Each structure stands twice: as C-alpha cells, then as structure tokens.
PDB file of C-alpha atoms and ligand atoms in Angstrom:
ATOM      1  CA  UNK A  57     104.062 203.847-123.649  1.00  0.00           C
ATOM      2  CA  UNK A  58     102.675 200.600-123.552  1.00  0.00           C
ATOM      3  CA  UNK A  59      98.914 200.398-124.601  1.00  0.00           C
ATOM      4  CA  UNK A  60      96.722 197.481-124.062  1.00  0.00           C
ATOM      5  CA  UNK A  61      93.386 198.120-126.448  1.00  0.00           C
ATOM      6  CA  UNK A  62      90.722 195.636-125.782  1.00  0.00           C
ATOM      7  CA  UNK A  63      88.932 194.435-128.956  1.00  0.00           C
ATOM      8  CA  UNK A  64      92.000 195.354-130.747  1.00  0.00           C
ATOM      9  CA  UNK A  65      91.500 193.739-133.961  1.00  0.00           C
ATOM     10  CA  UNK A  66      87.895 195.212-133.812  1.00  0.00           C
ATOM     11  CA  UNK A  67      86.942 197.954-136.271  1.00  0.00           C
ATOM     12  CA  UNK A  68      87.581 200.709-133.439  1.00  0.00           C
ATOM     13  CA  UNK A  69      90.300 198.941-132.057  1.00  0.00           C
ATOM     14  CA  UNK A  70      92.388 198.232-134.785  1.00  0.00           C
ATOM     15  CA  UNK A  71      92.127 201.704-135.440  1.00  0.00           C
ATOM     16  CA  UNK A  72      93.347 202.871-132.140  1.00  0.00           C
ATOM     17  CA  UNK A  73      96.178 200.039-132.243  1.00  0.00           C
ATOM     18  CA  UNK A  74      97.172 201.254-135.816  1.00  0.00           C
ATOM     19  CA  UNK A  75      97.458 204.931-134.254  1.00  0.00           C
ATOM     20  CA  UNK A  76      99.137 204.309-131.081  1.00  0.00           C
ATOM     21  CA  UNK A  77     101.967 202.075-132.972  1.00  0.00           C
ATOM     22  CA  UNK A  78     102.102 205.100-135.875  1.00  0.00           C
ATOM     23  CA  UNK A  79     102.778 207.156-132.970  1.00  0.00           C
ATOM     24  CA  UNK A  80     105.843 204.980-131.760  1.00  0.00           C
ATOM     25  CA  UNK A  81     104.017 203.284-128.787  1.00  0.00           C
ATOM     26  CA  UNK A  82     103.562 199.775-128.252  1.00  0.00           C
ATOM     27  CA  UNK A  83     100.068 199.025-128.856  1.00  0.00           C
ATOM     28  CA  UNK A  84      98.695 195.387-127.534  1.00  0.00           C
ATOM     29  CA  UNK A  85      95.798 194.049-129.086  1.00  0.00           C
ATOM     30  CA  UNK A  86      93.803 192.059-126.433  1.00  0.00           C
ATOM     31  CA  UNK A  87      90.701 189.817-126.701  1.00  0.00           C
ATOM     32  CA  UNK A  88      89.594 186.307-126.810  1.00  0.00           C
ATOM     33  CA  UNK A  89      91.912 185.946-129.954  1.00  0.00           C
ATOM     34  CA  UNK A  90      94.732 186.611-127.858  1.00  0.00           C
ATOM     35  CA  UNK A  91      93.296 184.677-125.008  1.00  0.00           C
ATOM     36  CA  UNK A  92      91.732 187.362-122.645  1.00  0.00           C
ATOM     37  CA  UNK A  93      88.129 186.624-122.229  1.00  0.00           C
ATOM     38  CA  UNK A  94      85.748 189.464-120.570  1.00  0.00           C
ATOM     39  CA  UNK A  95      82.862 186.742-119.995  1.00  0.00           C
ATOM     40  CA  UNK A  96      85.268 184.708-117.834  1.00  0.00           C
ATOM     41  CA  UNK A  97      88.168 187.232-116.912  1.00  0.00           C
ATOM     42  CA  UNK A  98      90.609 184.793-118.285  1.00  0.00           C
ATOM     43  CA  UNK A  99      93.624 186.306-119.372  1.00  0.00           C
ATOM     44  CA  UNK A 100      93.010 189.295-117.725  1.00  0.00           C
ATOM     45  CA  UNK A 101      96.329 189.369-115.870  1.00  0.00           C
ATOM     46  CA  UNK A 102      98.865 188.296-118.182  1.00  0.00           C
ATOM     47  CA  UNK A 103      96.667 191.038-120.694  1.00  0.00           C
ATOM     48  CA  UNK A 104      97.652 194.256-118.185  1.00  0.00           C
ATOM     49  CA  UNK A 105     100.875 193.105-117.300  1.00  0.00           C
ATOM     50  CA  UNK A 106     103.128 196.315-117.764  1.00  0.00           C
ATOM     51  CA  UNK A 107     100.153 198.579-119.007  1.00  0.00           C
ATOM     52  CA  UNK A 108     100.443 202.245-119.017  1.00  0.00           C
ATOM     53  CA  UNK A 109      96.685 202.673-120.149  1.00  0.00           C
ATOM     54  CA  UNK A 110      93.671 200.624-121.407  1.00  0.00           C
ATOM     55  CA  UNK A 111      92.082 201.526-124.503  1.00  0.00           C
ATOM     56  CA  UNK A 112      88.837 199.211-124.065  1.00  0.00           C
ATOM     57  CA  UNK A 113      86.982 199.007-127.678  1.00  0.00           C
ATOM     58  CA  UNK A 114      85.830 195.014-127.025  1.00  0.00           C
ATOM     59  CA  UNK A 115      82.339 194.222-126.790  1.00  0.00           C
ATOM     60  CA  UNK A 116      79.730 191.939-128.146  1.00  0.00           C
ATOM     61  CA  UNK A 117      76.159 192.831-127.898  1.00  0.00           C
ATOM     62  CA  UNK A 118      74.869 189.983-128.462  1.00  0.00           C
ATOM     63  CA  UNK A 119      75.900 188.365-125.273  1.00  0.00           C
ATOM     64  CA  UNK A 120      73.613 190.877-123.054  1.00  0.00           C
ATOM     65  CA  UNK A 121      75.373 192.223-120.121  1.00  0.00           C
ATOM     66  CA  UNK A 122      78.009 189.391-120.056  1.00  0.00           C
ATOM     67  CA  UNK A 123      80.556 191.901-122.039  1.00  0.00           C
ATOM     68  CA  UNK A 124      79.231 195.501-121.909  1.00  0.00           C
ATOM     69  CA  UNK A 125      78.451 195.203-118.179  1.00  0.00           C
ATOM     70  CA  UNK A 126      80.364 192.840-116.236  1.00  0.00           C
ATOM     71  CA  UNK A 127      83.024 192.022-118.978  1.00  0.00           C
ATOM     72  CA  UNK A 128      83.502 195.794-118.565  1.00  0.00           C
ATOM     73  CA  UNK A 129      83.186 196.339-114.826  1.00  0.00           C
ATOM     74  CA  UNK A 130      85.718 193.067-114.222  1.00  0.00           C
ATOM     75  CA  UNK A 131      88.287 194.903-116.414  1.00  0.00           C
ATOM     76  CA  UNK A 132      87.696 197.954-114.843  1.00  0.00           C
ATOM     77  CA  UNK A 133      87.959 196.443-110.968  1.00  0.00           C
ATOM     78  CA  UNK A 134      91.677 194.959-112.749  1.00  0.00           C
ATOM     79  CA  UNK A 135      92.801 198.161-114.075  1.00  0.00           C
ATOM     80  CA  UNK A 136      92.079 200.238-110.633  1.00  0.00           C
ATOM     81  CA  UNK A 137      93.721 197.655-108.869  1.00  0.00           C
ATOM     82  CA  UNK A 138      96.787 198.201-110.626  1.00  0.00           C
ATOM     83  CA  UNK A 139      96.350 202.179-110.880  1.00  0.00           C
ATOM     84  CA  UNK A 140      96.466 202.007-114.791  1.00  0.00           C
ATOM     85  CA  UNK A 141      93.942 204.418-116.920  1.00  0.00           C
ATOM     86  CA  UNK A 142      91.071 202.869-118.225  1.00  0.00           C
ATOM     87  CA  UNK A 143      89.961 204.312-121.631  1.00  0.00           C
ATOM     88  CA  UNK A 144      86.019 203.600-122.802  1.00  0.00           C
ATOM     89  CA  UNK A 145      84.181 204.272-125.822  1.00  0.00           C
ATOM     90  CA  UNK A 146      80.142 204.792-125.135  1.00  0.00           C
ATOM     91  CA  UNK A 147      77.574 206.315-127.030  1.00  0.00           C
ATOM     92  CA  UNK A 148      76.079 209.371-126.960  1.00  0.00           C
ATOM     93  CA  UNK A 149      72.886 210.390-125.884  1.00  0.00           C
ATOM     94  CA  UNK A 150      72.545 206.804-123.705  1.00  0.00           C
ATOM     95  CA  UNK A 151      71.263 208.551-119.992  1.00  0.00           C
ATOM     96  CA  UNK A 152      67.358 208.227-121.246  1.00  0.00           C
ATOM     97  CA  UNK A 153      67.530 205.307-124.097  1.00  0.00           C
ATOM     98  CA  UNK A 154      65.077 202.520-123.742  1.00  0.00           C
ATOM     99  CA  UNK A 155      67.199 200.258-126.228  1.00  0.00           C
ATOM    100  CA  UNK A 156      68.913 197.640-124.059  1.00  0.00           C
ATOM    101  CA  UNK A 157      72.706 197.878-125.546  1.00  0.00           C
ATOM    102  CA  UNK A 158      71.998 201.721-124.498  1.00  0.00           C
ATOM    103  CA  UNK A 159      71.181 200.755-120.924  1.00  0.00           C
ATOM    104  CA  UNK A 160      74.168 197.952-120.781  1.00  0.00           C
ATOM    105  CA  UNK A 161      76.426 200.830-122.095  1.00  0.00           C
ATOM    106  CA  UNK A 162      74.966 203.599-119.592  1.00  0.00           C
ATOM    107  CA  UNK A 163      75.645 200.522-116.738  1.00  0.00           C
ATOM    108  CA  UNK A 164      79.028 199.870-117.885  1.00  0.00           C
ATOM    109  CA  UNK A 165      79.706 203.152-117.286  1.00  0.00           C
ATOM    110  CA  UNK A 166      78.666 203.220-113.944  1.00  0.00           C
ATOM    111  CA  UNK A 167      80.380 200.268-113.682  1.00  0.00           C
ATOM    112  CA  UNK A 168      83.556 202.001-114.191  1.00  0.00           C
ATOM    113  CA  UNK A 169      82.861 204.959-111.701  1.00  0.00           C
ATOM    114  CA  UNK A 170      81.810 202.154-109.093  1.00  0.00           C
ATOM    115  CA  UNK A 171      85.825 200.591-109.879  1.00  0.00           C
ATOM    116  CA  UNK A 172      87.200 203.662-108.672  1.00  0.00           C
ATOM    117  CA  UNK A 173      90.090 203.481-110.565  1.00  0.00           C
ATOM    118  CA  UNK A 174      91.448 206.655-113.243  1.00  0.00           C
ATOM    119  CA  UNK A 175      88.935 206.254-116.059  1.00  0.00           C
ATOM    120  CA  UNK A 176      87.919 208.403-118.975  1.00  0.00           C
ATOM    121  CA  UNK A 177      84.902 207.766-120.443  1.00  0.00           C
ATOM    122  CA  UNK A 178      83.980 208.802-124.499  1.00  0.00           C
ATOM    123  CA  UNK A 179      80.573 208.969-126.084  1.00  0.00           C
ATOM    124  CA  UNK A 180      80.908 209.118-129.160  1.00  0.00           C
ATOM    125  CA  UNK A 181      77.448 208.930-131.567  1.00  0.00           C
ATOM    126  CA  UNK A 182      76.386 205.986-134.315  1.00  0.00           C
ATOM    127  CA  UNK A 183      79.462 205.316-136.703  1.00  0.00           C
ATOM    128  CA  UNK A 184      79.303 205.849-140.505  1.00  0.00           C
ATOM    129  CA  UNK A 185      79.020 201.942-141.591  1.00  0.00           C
ATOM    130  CA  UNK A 186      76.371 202.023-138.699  1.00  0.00           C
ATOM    131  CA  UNK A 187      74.272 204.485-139.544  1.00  0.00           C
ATOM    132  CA  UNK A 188      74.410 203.628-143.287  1.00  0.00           C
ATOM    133  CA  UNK A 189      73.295 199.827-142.086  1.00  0.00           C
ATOM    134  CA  UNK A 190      70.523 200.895-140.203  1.00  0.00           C
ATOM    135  CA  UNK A 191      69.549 203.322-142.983  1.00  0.00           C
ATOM    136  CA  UNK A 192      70.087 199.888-145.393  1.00  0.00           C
ATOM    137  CA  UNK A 193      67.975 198.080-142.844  1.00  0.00           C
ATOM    138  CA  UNK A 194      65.161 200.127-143.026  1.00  0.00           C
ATOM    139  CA  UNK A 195      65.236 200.439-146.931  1.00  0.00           C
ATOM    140  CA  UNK A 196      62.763 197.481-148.313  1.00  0.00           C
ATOM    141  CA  UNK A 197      63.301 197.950-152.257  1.00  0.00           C
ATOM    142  CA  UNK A 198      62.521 201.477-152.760  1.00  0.00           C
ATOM    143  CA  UNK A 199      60.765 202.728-149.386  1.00  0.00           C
ATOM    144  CA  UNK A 200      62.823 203.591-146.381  1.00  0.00           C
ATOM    145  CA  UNK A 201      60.581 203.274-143.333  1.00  0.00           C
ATOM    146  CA  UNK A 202      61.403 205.982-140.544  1.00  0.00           C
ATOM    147  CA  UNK A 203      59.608 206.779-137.327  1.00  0.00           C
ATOM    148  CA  UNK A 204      58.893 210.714-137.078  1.00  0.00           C
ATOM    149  CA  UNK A 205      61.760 212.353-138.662  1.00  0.00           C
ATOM    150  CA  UNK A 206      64.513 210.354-136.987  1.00  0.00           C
ATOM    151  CA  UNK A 207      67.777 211.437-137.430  1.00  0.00           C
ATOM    152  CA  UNK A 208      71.701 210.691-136.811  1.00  0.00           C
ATOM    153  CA  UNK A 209      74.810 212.782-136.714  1.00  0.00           C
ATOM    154  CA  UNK A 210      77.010 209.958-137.529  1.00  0.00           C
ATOM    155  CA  UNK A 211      81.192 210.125-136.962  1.00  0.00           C
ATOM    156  CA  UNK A 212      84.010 208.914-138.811  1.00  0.00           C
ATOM    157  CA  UNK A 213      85.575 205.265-137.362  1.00  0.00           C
ATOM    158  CA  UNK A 214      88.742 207.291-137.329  1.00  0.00           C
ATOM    159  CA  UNK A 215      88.187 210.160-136.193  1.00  0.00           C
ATOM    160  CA  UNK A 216      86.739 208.010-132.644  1.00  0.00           C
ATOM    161  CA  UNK A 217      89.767 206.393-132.692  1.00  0.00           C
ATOM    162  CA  UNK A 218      92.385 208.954-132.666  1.00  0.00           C
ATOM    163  CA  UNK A 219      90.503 210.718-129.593  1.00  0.00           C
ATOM    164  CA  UNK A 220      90.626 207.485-128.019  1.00  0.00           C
ATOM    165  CA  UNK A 221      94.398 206.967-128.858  1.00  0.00           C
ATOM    166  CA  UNK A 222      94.991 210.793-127.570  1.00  0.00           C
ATOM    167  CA  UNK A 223      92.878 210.423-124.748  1.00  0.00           C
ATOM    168  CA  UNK A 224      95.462 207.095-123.784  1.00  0.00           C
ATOM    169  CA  UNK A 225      98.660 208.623-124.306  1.00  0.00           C
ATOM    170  CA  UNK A 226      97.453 211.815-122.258  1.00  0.00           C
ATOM    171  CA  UNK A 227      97.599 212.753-118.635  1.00  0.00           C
ATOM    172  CA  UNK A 228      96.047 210.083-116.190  1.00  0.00           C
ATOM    173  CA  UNK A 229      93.263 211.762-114.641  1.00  0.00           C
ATOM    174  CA  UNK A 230      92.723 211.026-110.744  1.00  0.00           C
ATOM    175  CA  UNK A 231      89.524 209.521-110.744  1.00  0.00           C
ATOM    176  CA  UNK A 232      86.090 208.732-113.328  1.00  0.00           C
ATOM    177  CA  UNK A 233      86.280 211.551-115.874  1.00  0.00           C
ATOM    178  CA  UNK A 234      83.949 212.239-118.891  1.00  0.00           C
ATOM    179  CA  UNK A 235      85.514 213.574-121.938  1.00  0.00           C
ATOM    180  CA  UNK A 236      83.706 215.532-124.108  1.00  0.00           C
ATOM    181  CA  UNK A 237      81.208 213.749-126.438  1.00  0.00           C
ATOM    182  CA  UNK A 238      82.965 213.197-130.302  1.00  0.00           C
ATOM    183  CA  UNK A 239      80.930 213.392-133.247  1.00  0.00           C
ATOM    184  CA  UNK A 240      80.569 214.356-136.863  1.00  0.00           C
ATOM    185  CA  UNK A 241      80.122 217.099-138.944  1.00  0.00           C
ATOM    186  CA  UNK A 242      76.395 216.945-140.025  1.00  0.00           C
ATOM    187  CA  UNK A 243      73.048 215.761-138.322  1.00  0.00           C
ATOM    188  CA  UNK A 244      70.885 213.793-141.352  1.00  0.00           C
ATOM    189  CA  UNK A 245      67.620 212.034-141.087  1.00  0.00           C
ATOM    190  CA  UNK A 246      67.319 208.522-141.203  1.00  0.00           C
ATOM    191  CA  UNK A 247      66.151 209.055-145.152  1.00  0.00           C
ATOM    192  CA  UNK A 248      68.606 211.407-146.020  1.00  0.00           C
ATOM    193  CA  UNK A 249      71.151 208.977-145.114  1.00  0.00           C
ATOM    194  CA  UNK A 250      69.122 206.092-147.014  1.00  0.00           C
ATOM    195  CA  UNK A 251      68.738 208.252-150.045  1.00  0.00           C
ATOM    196  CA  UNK A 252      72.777 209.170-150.072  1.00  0.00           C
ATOM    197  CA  UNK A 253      73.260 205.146-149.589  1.00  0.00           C
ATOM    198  CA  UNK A 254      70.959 204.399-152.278  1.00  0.00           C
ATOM    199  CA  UNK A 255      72.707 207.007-155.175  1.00  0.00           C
ATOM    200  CA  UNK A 256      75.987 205.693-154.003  1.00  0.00           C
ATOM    201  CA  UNK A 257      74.983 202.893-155.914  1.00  0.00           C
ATOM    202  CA  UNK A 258      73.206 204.257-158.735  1.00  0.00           C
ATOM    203  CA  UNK A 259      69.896 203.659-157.328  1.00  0.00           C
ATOM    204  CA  UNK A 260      66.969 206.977-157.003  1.00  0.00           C
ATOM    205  CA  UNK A 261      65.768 208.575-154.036  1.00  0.00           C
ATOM    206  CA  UNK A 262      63.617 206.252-151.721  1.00  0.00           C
ATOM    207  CA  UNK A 263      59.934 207.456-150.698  1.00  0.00           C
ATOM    208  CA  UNK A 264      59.746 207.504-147.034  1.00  0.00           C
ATOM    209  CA  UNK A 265      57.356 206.376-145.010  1.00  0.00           C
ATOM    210  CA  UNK A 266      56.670 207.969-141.520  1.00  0.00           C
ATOM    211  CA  UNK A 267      55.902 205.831-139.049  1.00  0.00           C
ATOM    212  CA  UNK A 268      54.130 207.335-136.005  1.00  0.00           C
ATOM    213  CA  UNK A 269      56.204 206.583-132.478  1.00  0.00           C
ATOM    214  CA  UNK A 270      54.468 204.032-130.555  1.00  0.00           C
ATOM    215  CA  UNK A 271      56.046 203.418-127.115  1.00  0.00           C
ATOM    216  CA  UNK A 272      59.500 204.439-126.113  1.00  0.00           C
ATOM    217  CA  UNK A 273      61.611 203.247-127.689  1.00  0.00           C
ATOM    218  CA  UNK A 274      59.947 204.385-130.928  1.00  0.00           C
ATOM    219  CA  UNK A 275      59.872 207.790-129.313  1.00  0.00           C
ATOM    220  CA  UNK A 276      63.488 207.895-128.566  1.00  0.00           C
ATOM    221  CA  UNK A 277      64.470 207.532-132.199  1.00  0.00           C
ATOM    222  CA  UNK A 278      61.698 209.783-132.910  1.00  0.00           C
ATOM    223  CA  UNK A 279      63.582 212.566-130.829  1.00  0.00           C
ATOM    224  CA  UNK A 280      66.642 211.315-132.432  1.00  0.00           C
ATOM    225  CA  UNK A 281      68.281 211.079-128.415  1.00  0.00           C
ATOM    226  CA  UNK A 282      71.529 209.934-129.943  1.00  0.00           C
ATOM    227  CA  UNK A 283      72.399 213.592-131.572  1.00  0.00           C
ATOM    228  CA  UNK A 284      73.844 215.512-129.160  1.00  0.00           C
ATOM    229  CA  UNK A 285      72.433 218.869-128.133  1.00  0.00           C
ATOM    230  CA  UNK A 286      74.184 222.004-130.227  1.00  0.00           C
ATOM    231  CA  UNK A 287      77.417 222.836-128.667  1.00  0.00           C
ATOM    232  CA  UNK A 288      77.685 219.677-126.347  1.00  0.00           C
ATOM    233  CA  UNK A 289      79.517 217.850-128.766  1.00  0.00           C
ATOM    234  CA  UNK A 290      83.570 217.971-130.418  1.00  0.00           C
ATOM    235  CA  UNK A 291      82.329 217.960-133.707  1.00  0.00           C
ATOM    236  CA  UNK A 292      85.242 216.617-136.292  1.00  0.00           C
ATOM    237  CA  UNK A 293      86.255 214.174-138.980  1.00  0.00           C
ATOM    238  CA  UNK A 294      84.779 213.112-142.629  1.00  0.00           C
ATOM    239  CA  UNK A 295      81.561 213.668-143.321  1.00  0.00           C
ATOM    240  CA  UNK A 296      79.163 210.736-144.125  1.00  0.00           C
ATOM    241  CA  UNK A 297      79.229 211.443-147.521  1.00  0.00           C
ATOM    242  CA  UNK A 298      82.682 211.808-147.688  1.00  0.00           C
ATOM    243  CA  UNK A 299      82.860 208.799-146.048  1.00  0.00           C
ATOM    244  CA  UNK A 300      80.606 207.141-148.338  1.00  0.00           C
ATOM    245  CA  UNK A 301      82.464 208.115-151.052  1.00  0.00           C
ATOM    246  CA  UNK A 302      85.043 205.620-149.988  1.00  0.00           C
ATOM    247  CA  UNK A 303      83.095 202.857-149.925  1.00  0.00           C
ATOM    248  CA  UNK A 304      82.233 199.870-152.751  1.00  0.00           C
ATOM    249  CA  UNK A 305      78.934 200.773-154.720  1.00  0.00           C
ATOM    250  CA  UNK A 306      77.214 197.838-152.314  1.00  0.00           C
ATOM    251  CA  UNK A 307      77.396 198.685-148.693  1.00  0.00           C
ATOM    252  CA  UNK A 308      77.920 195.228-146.129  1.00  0.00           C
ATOM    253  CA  UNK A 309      78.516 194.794-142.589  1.00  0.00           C
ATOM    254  CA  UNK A 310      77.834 197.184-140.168  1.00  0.00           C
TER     255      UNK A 310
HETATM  256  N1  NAP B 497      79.472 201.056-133.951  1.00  0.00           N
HETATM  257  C1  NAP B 497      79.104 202.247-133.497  1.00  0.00           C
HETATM  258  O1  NAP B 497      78.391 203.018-134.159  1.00  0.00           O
HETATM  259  C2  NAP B 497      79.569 202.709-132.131  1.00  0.00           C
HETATM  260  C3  NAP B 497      79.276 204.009-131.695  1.00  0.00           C
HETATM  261  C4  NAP B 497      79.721 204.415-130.427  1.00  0.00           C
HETATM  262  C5  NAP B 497      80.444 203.523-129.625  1.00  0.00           C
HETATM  263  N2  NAP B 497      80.688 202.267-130.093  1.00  0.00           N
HETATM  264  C6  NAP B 497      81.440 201.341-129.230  1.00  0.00           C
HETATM  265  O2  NAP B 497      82.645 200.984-129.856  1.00  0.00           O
HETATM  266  C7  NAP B 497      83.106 199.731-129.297  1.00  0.00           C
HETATM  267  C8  NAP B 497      83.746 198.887-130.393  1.00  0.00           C
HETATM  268  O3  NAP B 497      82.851 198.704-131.435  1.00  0.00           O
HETATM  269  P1  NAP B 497      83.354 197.952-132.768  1.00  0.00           P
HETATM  270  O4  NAP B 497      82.352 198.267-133.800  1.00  0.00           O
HETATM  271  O5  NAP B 497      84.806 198.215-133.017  1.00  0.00           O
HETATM  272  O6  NAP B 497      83.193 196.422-132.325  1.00  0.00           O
HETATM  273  P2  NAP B 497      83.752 195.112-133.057  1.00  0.00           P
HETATM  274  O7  NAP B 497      84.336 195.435-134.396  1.00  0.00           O
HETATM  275  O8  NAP B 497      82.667 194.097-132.967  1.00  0.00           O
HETATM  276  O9  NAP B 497      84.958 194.673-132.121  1.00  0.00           O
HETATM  277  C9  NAP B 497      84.736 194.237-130.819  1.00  0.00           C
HETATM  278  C10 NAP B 497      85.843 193.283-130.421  1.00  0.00           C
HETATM  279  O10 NAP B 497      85.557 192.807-129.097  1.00  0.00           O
HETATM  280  C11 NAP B 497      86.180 191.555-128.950  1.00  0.00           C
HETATM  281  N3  NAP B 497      85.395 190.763-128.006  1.00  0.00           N
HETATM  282  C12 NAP B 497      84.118 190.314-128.151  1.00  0.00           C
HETATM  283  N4  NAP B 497      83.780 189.541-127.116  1.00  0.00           N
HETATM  284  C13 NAP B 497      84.860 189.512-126.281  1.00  0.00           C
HETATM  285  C14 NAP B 497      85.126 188.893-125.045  1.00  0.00           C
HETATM  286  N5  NAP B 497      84.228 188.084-124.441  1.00  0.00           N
HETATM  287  N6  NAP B 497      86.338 189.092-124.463  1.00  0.00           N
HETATM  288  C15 NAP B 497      87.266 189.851-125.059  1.00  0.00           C
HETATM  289  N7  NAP B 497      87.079 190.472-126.238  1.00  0.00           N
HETATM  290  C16 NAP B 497      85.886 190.306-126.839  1.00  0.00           C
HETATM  291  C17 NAP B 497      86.177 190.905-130.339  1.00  0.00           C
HETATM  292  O11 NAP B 497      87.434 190.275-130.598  1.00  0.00           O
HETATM  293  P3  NAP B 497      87.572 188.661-130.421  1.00  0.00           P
HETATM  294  O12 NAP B 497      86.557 188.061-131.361  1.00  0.00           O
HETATM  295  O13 NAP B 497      88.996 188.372-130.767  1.00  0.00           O
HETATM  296  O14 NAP B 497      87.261 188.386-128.989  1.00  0.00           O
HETATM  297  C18 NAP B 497      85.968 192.077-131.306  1.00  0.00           C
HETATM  298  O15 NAP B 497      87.050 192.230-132.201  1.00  0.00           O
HETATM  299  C19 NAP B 497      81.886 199.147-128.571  1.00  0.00           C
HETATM  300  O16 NAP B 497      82.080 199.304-127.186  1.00  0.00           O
HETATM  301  C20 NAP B 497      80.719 200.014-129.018  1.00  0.00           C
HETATM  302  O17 NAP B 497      79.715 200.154-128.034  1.00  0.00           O
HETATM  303  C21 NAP B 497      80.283 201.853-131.315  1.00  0.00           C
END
C-alpha cells in the first residue's frame, strides 16, 4: 500500500513511516519539508496523489488553530474528496480540557467528522519524553511543584505508532470512527515521574510541593483528565521506566 504520513519526519511520524516501510509498504513522508504546507494547503494535491491511507502525525502548536484545526480539517476535506482513509492521532481525555491545544485537538476532530470522509481517530495519552519534560519542567533544583496529586499514564512513542501504522494498513471504515484509546502500562503522579527522572541521573528524590487547584485548568490536571478511566483504554508498550532506562543520564527535548 501506499501511505502518505503527515509530519513524517516528526517523532510519531517517523515512527509510523519506519513501520509501514519495515512492513513492505511504501511509506511517504509529507510536510512543509517536502513542500506540503497545512497553513496554506500547498502541496496538498501532489502529497495524496495515489494514497491508499493518511497517517496524519503533523502539527505545530504553536501556530494556534492554523495546523491542529484548519491545517487538519483542509486535509481532511482533501482526503474525503478522494475517498482515501484519514488516520489521526489525538489525546486522550481532551472532551472537558480547558488547555487550548486540548480544545484545538477536540476541534480537529470534529473537524474530521464534519469532512465526512472514512476517518479513524486515536487518542492516545502524554508520551514518555513528554511526560518526563513536564515532570523536568516542574522540577526547580530539588522541589517538583504539582497541583493536587496530578498524575499521567504516559505511552511508549512506539507503541502509538505501530497502532497508527496498523490502524492504516487495516480495513477502511465507512465513515468517522474512534478507535480505542492507546496507552501505557502504569498511571504515576507528576512526582513519581520527577523523582524516576531525577535518579536516572544520579540525583535524590525531589520534595513536592502541592499546589492547591485554582481555576480550571488547574483542576483538570488536578483530576489528572488525561488518564483514561480503568478499562477504557488498550493498555500496551514499555513502561516509563523502561523507557527511561533508554535514555542519556540528562533528559532534552520533549
Ligand atoms: N507528544 C505527545 O505526548 C502526544 C500525545 C498524544 C498525541 N500527540 C499527537 O501526536 C502528533 C505528532 O506529535 P509529534 O510529537 O510527533 O510532533 P513533531 O515531532 O513536532 O512533528 C510534527 C511534524 O509536523 C510537521 N509540520 C508542522 N507544521 C506543519 C505544516 N504547517 N504543514 C505540514 N507539516 C507541518 C513538522 O514537519 P516540517 O517541519 O517538515 O513541516 C513536524 O515534523 C500531534 O498531532 C500530537 O497532538 C502527541
């Protein structure tokens, strides 16, 4: 099959690419390094021509809804014009998050359903190197501040990716589809995960300070809305301290 994964030489896409070609498909990486642009739609033709399915891992935050929503919803009107599957990667827990990129995902969904084209749709929850940078974020020396108990059940890069990949290179569903959420093996608080971070480089045990919620979106994290209820989720791949384990002694990126 021929696979076209947006954000392909992202840290999910890549992934998926790498997968797809392992598998013996032809995996095309597409974003604005390969001259398709979701802010402008340019290159959005020439980047579907002969696609079987759409992996779509591009996405930039930092341009508000210019990527997650209308970047999203312009490749999504292109690939239900042409009948081809539209694979996205969301986030988990995102129907009652006050943090903008939350809403922008939960509207890029909805996005999607409005294209009315064959679509699957895949929460997933925080990645590894994501969780373990918000846990480094909220680390100053050795005090890791946390509202309430917050608390993540963060998922393996890979382990995303080859659900994505499978997902692609499965039957095209008739319509907007959810698949079942993905993520990993164990839920850990926000200081769990920033005292794991900290021994992985030699460093003790950080004293955490609780920070009461104040307002929503402190509240959300407080209810730790990104783990998914018991049950609700496919729970698979490394664990984050498996994970960790594979990692230099000084964490970077995210
Ligand atoms: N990180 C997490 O914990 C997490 C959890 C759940 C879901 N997700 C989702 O996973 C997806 C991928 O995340 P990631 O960490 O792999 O992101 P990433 O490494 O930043 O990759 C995103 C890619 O998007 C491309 N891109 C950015 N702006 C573009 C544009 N205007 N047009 C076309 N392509 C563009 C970039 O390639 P160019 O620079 O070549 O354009 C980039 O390589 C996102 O949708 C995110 O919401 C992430």
């Amino acid at each position: 099959m021929r696979i076209v994964v947006t954000g392909g030489m992202g840290d999910l896409g890549s992934r998926v690419v790498r997968l797809l070609v392992e598998q013996g498909h032809e995996a095309v990486p597409a974003s604005r390094r390969t001259g398709l642009d979701l802010t402008t739609g340019a290159g959005l033709e020439a980047a579907l021509a002969g696609a079987d399915a759409l992996v779509h891992c591009a996405d930039d935050p930092s341009q508000g809804d210019f990527v997650t929503v209308y970047g999203t919803r312009r490749l999504a009107d292109a690939a239900a014009a042409r009948g081809v599957h539209l694979v996205h990667v969301s986030i988990v827990g995102i129907d009652d998050h006050p943090m903008a990129y939350y809403r922008r995902k939960l509207r890029a969904e909805q996005g999607i359903q409005a294209a009315g084209g064959p679509a699957t749709v895949l929460r997933a929850t925080q990645f590894h190197s994501l969780t373990a940078f918000f846990a480094r974020t909220l680390t100053k020396g050795p005090v890791t501040f946390t509202v309430g108990d917050t608390a993540f059940q963060p998922v393996d890069t890979d382990f995303v990716a080859a659900r994505l990949a499978e997902l692609a290179l499965g039957p095209r569903p008739t319509a907007y589809a959810r698949a079942t959420d993905v993520a990993g093996p164990d839920v850990l608080s926000l200081v769990e995960v920033a005292r794991l971070v900290r021994a992985h480089r030699g460093a003790s045990a950080p004293r955490a300070i609780r920070v009461p919620p104040v307002g929503r979106l402190m509240h959300a994290y407080a209810e730790s809305r990104t783990v998914p209820p018991p049950g609700s989720a496919d729970v698979g791949g490394r664990t984050f301290a498996e994970w960790l384990a594979t990692q230099p002694a000084r964490l970077t990126g995210r």
